[in-house]
Amino acid sequence: MSQAKLQRNVDDISVVDRDSKLRMNFMPRSFGKAFYYMDSFYGFVASKTNPQYSGGVWDYAYTSAGRPFILYGDIGGECLVSTLHDDVEFALTNEIAGVLTTALTIIVVLEKKGSAISEDLRERLVELYYNLVKDGHEMAEKQGLGTEYYRLVD
């Protein structure tokens, strides 16, 4: 089955259609057995880093490099994003914010639940974290937000 029938493309990302069967398996396929931790901690991280976040339906997406991330907010929209410690705050597109929030959620999951996750999956999640940070930076650079993104990640 072709990906084009299952996803819609938006700039540097592919968003899984809400009526696609891929949506049901996105979390376990993307995050392995840690998907239930990702699911529970993502909302926490989003609410800590985005004062506008109020829950709601998430979209699931892939970066142009094919890495999975969770997207909240309207596609093409913008939101304020801060570090987990509220050090700095910048306006980013919702797509970049979703990549960053997913990466930060991986770190929180590894910190809080790392001992409950297999070593292989931990390594896979660490690699995904670094790759999402890189993909997010590339997306931010294309939009002239590279410095802001770097300050949020650093």
XYZ file of C-alpha atoms in Angstrom:
154
model
C 0.000 0.000 0.000
C 1.475 3.366 -0.911
C 2.260 5.907 1.776
C 0.632 8.668 -0.287
C -2.788 7.084 0.249
C -2.290 6.909 3.996
C -0.681 10.232 4.814
C -0.880 13.868 3.802
C 2.336 15.806 3.345
C 2.887 19.207 4.890
C 6.249 20.794 4.074
C 8.862 18.683 5.882
C 6.471 16.232 7.511
C 3.999 13.506 6.652
C 0.906 13.413 8.843
C -0.928 10.127 9.364
C -4.560 10.576 8.347
C -6.933 10.329 11.267
C -9.022 7.721 9.482
C -5.993 5.588 8.562
C -5.405 2.163 10.068
C -1.785 3.243 10.549
C -2.969 5.626 13.263
C -3.948 2.789 15.612
C -0.458 1.286 15.544
C 1.570 4.492 15.381
C 2.523 4.659 19.070
C 3.610 1.019 19.583
C 5.338 0.894 16.194
C 7.171 4.173 16.880
C 8.071 3.795 20.551
C 7.924 0.056 21.165
C 6.755 -1.075 24.586
C 7.503 2.426 25.894
C 4.503 3.763 23.957
C 2.250 3.808 27.031
C 4.834 5.917 28.884
C 5.113 8.232 25.882
C 1.341 8.526 25.815
C 1.075 9.455 29.481
C 4.094 11.783 29.668
C 3.550 13.636 26.370
C 0.639 15.667 27.717
C 2.660 16.538 30.819
C 5.638 17.748 28.762
C 3.390 19.654 26.351
C 1.638 21.453 29.210
C 4.984 22.323 30.865
C 6.545 23.698 27.676
C 3.535 25.327 26.025
C 1.232 27.571 28.061
C -1.376 27.342 25.282
C -1.566 23.541 25.345
C -4.925 22.331 26.619
C -5.009 18.715 25.545
C -7.171 17.535 22.719
C -6.569 15.267 19.750
C -3.000 14.604 18.692
C -1.886 13.954 15.173
C 0.873 11.506 14.438
C 3.513 12.458 11.928
C 6.926 11.692 10.479
C 9.768 14.076 9.767
C 11.133 14.201 6.218
C 13.726 11.644 7.403
C 10.883 9.287 8.436
C 11.200 9.714 12.197
C 7.957 9.579 14.203
C 6.667 12.415 16.354
C 3.450 13.523 17.995
C 1.887 16.727 16.720
C -0.580 18.866 18.613
C -2.281 22.036 17.474
C -3.346 23.043 14.013
C -0.985 22.173 11.200
C 0.673 25.353 10.043
C -0.197 27.071 13.312
C 2.169 28.633 15.783
C 2.632 28.347 19.531
C 4.878 29.571 22.312
C 7.337 26.969 23.542
C 9.619 27.115 26.568
C 12.177 24.808 28.109
C 10.994 22.416 30.804
C 12.499 24.843 33.321
C 10.862 27.967 31.817
C 14.297 29.498 31.099
C 13.400 30.857 27.649
C 10.299 30.998 25.464
C 9.974 31.354 21.683
C 7.252 31.150 19.060
C 7.621 28.051 16.867
C 5.412 26.362 14.316
C 3.291 23.572 15.748
C 5.236 21.066 13.652
C 8.591 22.088 15.140
C 7.013 22.252 18.598
C 5.702 18.700 18.110
C 9.144 17.378 17.160
C 10.714 19.136 20.159
C 7.999 18.005 22.568
C 8.323 14.399 21.399
C 12.116 14.542 21.878
C 11.722 16.016 25.370
C 9.117 13.380 26.224
C 11.587 10.654 25.291
C 14.080 12.141 27.783
C 11.424 12.299 30.523
C 10.367 8.694 29.829
C 13.976 7.501 29.974
C 14.567 9.425 33.190
C 11.387 8.305 34.955
C 10.851 4.811 33.540
C 14.219 3.831 32.042
C 14.706 0.886 34.384
C 11.391 -0.593 33.190
C 12.473 -0.425 29.526
C 14.749 -2.974 27.868
C 18.293 -1.917 27.051
C 17.679 -2.319 23.319
C 14.606 -0.094 23.437
C 16.418 2.487 25.587
C 19.171 2.659 22.976
C 16.584 2.995 20.208
C 14.832 5.813 22.072
C 18.106 7.655 22.730
C 18.941 7.439 19.030
C 15.435 8.671 18.146
C 15.844 11.574 20.585
C 19.072 12.746 18.931
C 17.637 12.315 15.452
C 14.463 14.229 16.316
C 16.549 17.067 17.760
C 18.529 17.133 14.504
C 15.404 17.002 12.323
C 13.771 19.744 14.371
C 16.837 21.920 13.992
C 16.798 21.435 10.214
C 13.102 22.343 10.105
C 13.737 25.413 12.284
C 16.682 26.537 10.130
C 14.481 26.443 7.019
C 12.039 28.763 8.771
C 14.677 31.123 10.166
C 14.167 29.817 13.711
C 17.434 27.932 14.131
C 18.784 30.103 16.967
C 15.525 29.950 18.885
C 15.309 26.191 18.484
C 18.894 25.728 19.581
C 18.262 27.756 22.740
C 15.241 25.605 23.570
C 17.152 22.364 23.076
C 20.482 23.360 24.628
